[in-house]
PDB file of C-alpha atoms in Angstrom:
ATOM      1  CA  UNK A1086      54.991 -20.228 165.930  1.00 48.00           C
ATOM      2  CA  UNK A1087      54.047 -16.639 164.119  1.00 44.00           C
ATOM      3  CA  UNK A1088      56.159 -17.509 161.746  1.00 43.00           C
ATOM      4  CA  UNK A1089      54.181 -19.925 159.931  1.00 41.00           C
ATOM      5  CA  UNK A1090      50.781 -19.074 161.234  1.00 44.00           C
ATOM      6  CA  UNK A1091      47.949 -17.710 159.277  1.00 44.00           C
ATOM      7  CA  UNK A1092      46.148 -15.078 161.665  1.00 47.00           C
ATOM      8  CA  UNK A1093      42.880 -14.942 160.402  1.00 57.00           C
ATOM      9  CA  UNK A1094      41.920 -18.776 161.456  1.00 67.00           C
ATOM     10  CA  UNK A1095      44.240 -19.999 164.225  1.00 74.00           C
ATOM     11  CA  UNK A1096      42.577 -23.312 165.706  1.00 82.00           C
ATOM     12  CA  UNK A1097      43.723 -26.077 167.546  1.00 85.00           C
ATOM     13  CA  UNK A1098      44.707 -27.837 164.770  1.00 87.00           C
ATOM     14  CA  UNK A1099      46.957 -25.161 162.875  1.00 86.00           C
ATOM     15  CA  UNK A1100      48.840 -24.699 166.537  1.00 87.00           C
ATOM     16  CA  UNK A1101      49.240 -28.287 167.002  1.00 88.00           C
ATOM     17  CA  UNK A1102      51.125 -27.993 163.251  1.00 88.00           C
ATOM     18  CA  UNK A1103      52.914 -24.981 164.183  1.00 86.00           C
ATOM     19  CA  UNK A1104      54.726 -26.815 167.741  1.00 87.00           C
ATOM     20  CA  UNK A1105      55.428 -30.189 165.346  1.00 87.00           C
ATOM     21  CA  UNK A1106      56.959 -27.930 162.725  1.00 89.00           C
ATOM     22  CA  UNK A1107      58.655 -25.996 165.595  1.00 87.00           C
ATOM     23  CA  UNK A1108      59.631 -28.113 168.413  1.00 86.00           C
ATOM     24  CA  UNK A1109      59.012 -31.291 166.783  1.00 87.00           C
ATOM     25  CA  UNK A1110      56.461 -31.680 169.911  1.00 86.00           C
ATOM     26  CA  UNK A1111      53.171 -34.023 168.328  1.00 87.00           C
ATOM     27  CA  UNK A1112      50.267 -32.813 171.368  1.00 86.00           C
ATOM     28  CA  UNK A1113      46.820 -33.637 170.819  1.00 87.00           C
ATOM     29  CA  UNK A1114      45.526 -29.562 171.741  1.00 87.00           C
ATOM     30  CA  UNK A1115      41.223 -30.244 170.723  1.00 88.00           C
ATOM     31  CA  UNK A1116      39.986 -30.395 173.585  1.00 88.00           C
ATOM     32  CA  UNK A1117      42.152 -27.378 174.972  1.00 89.00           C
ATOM     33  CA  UNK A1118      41.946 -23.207 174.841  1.00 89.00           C
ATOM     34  CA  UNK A1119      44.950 -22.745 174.316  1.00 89.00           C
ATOM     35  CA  UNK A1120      44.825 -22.261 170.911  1.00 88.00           C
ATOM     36  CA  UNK A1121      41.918 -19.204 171.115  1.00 89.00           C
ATOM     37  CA  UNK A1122      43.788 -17.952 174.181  1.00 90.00           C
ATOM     38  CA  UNK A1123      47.263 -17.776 171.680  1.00 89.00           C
ATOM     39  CA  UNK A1124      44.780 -15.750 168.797  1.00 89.00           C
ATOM     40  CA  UNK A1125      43.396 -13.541 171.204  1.00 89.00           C
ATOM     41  CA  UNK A1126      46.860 -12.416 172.936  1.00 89.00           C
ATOM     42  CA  UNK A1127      47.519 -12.122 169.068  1.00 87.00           C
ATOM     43  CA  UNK A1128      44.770  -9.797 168.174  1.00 88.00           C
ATOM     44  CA  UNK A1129      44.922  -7.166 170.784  1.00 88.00           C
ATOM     45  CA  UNK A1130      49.290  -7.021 171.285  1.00 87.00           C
ATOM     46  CA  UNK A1131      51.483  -5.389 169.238  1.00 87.00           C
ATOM     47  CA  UNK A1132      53.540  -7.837 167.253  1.00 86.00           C
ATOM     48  CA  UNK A1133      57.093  -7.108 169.067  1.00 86.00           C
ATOM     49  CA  UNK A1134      54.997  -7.849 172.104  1.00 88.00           C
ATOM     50  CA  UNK A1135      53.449 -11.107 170.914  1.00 87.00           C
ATOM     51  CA  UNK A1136      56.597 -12.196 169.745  1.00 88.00           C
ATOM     52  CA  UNK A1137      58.370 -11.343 173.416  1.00 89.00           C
ATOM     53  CA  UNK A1138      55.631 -13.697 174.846  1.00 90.00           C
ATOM     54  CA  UNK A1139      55.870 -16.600 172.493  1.00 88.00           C
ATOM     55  CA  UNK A1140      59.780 -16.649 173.188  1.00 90.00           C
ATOM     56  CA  UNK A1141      58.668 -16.328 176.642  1.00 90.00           C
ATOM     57  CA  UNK A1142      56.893 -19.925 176.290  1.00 90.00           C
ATOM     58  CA  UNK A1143      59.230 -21.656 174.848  1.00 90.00           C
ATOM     59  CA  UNK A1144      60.455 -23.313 177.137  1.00 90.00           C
ATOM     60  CA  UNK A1145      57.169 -25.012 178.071  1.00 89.00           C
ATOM     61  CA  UNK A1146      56.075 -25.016 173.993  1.00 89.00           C
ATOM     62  CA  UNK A1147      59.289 -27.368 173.830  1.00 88.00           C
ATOM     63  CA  UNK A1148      58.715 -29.810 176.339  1.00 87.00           C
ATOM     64  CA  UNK A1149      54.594 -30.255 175.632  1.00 84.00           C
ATOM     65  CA  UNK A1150      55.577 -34.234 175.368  1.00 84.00           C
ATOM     66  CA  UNK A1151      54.504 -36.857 177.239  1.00 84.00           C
ATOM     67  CA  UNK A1152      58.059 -38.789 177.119  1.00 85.00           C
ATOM     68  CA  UNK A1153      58.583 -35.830 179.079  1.00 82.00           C
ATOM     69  CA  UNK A1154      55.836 -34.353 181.303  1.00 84.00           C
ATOM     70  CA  UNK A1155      52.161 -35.013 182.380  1.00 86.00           C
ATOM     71  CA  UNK A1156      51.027 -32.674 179.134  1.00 86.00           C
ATOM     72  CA  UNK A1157      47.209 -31.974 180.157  1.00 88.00           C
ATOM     73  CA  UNK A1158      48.330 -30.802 183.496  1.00 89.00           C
ATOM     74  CA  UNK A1159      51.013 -28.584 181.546  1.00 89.00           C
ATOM     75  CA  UNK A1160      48.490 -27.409 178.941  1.00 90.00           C
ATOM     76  CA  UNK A1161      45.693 -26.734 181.717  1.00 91.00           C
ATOM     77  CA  UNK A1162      48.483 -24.748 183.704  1.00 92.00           C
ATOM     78  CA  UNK A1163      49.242 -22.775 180.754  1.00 91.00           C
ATOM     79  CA  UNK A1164      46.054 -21.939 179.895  1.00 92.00           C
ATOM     80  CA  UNK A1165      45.533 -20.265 183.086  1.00 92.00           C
ATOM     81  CA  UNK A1166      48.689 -18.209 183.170  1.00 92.00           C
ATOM     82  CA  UNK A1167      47.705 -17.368 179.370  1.00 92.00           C
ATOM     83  CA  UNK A1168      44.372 -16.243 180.249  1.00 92.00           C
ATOM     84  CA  UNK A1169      45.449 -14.165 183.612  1.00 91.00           C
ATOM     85  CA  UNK A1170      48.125 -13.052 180.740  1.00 90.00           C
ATOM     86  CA  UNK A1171      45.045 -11.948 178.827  1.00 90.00           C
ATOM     87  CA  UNK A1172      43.383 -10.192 181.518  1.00 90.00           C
ATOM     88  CA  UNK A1173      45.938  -8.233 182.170  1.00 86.00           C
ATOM     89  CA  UNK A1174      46.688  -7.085 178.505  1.00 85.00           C
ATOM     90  CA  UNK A1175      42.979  -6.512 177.697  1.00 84.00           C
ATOM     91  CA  UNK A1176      42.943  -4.176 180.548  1.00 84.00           C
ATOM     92  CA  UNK A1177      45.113  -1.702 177.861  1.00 74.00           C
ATOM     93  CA  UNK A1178      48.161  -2.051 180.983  1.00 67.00           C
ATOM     94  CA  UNK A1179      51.330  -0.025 179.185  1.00 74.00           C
ATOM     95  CA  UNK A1180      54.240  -1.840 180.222  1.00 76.00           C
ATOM     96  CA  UNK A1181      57.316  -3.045 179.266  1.00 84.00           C
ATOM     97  CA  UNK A1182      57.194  -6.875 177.602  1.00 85.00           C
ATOM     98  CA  UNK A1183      59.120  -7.829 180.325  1.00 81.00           C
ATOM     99  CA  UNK A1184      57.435  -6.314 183.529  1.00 85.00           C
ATOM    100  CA  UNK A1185      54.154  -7.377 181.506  1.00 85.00           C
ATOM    101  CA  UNK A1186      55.057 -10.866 181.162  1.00 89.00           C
ATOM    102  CA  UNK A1187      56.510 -11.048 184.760  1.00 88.00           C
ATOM    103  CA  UNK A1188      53.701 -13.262 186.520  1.00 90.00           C
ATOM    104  CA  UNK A1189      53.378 -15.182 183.809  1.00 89.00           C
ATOM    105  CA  UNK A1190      57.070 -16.100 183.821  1.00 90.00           C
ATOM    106  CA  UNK A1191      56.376 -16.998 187.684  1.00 90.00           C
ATOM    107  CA  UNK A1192      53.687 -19.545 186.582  1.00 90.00           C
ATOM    108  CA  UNK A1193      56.169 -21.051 184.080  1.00 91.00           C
ATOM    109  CA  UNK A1194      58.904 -21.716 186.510  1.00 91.00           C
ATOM    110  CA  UNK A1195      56.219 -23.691 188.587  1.00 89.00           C
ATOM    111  CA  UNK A1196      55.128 -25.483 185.625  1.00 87.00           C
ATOM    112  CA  UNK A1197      58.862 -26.599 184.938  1.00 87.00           C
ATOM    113  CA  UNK A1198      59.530 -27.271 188.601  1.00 86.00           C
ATOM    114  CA  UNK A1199      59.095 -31.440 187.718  1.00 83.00           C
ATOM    115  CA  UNK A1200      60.817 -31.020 184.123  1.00 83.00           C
ATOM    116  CA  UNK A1201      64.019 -29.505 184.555  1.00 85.00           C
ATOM    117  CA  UNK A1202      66.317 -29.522 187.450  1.00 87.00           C
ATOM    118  CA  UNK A1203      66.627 -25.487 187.367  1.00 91.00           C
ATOM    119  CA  UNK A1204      63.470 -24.169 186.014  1.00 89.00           C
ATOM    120  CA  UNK A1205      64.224 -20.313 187.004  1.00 91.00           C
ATOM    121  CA  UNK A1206      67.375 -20.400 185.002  1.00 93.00           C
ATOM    122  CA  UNK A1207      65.242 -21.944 182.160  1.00 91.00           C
ATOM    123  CA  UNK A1208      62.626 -19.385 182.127  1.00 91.00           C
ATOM    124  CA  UNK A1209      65.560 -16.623 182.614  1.00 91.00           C
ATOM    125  CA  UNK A1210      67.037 -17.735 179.674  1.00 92.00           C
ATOM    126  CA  UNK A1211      64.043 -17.359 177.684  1.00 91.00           C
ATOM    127  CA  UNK A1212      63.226 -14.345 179.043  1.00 89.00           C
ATOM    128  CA  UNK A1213      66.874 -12.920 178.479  1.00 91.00           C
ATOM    129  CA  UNK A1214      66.283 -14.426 174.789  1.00 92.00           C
ATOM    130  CA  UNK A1215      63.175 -12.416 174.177  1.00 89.00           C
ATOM    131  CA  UNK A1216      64.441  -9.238 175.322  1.00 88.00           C
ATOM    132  CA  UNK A1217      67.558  -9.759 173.031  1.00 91.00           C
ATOM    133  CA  UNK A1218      65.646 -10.636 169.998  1.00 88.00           C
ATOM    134  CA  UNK A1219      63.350  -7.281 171.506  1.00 84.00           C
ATOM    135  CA  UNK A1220      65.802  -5.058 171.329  1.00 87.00           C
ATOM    136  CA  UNK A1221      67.111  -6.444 168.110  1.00 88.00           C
ATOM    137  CA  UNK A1222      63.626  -5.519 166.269  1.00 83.00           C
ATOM    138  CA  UNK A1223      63.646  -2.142 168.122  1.00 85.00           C
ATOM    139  CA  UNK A1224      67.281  -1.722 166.749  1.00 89.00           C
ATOM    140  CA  UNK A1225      66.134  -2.441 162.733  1.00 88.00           C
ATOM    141  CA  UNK A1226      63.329  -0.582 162.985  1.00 85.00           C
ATOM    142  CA  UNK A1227      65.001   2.211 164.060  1.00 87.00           C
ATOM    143  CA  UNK A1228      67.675   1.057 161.154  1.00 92.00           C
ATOM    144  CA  UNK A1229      64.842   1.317 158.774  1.00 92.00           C
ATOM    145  CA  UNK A1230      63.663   4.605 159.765  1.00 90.00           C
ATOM    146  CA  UNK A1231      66.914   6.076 159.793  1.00 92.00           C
ATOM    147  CA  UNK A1232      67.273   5.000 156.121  1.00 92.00           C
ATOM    148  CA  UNK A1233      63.777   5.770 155.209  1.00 91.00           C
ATOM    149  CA  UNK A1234      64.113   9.399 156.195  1.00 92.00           C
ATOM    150  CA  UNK A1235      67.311   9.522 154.210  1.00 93.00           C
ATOM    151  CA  UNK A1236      65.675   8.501 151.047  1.00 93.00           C
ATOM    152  CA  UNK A1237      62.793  10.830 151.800  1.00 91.00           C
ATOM    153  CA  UNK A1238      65.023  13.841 152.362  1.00 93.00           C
ATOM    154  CA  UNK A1239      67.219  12.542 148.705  1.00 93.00           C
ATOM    155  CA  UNK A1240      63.562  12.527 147.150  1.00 90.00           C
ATOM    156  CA  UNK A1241      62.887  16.019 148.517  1.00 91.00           C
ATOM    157  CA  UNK A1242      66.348  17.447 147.248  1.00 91.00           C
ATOM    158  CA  UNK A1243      65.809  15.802 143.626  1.00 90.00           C
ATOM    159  CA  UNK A1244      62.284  17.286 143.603  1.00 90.00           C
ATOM    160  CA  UNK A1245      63.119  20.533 144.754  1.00 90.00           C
ATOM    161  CA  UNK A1246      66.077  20.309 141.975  1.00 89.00           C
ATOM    162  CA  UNK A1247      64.124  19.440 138.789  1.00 88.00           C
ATOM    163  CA  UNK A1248      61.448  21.837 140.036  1.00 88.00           C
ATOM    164  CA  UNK A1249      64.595  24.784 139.949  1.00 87.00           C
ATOM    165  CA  UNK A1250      65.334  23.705 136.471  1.00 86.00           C
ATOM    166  CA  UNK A1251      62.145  23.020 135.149  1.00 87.00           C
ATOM    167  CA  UNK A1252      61.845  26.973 136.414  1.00 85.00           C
ATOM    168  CA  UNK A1253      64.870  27.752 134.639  1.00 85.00           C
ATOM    169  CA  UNK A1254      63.461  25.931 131.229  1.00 84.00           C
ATOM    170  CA  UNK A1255      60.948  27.924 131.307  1.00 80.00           C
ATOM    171  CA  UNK A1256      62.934  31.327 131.618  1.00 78.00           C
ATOM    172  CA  UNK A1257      64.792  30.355 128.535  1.00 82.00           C
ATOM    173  CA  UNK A1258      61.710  29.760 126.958  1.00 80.00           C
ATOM    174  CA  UNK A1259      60.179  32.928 127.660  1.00 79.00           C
ATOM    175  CA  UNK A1260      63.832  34.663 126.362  1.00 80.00           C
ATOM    176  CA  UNK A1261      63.744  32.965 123.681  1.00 78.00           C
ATOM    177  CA  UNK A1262      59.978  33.601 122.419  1.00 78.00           C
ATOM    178  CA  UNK A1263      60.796  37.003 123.161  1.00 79.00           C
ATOM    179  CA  UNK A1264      63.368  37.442 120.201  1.00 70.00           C
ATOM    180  CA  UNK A1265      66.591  36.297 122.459  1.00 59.00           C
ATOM    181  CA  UNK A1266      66.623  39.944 124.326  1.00 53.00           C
ATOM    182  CA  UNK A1267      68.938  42.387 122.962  1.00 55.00           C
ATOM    183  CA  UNK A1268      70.227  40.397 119.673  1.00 52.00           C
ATOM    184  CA  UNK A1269      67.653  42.989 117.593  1.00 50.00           C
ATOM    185  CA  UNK A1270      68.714  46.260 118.977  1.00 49.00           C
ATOM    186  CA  UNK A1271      71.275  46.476 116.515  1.00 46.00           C
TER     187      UNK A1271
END
């Protein structure tokens, strides 16, 4: 859902875009939190964070139709785990995504318990898939530092190089103002 979401104004209506465009899941969310609840967890994690919860939900994001479960129920149970989520996070807790999101990932296992005939595994999965694409960020950003400190310490050897010559210039400048040295002792 970050993907296509613009942060500053993230209503009911733009999430209800974002699962169709996502999931292909069409949910009527107006009457529903879950939306604010979604912008708030937004505003106050970092984005690797966010992102490891969103994953997280997937599994329940995915299934929010009503060919396929009771979907206020399902959005009313979310809501809660979301705001306990929210609780928790606003509280400034340090932890790992993982052992952060841990109740949470309880309250979605219950909430699949009628939708899919192993709703631990489910959950696991998408917890398993978070971490992954977790680690994955950490691994490019640590890419991206690596090759950012390589072009600052190039930048620092070419500076520190035409500073040496433009010190040298100027030696030959003062030599040669000065009559070229010992060319007039003759």
């Amino acid at each position: 859902m970050a993907d296509s979401m613009l942060w500053g104004k993230y209503d009911a209506t733009q999430m209800e875009l974002d699962l169709k465009d996502r999931y292909g899941v069409e949910v009527d969310l107006q009457e529903y939190q879950l939306a604010s609840l979604t912008q708030r967890l937004h505003d106050i994690l970092p984005p690797a964070t966010f992102a490891f919860l969103q994953t997280l939900c997937e599994p329940v994001f995915s299934r929010l139709r009503p060919d396929l479960v009771n979907v206020d129920p399902m959005v009313r149970q979310l809501e809660t785990a979301l705001a306990r989520s929210l609780e928790t996070c606003s509280r400034g807790v340090d932890m790992e995504p993982d052992k952060l999101f841990e109740p949470l990932a309880g309250s979605l296992v219950a909430m699949m318990r009628d939708v899919v005939s192993n709703p631990a595994k489910v959950v696991e999965c998408a917890r398993l898939k978070a971490a992954e694409e977790a680690l994955a960020g950490e691994r490019e950003a640590a890419r991206k530092a690596k090759l950012a400190a390589k072009e600052a310490k190039r930048a620092l050897a070419a500076s520190k190089k035409a500073a040496r010559l433009q010190r040298q210039e100027g030696a030959q400048s003062e030599i040669a103002a000065c009559g070229g040295g010992d060319d007039e002792s003759g």
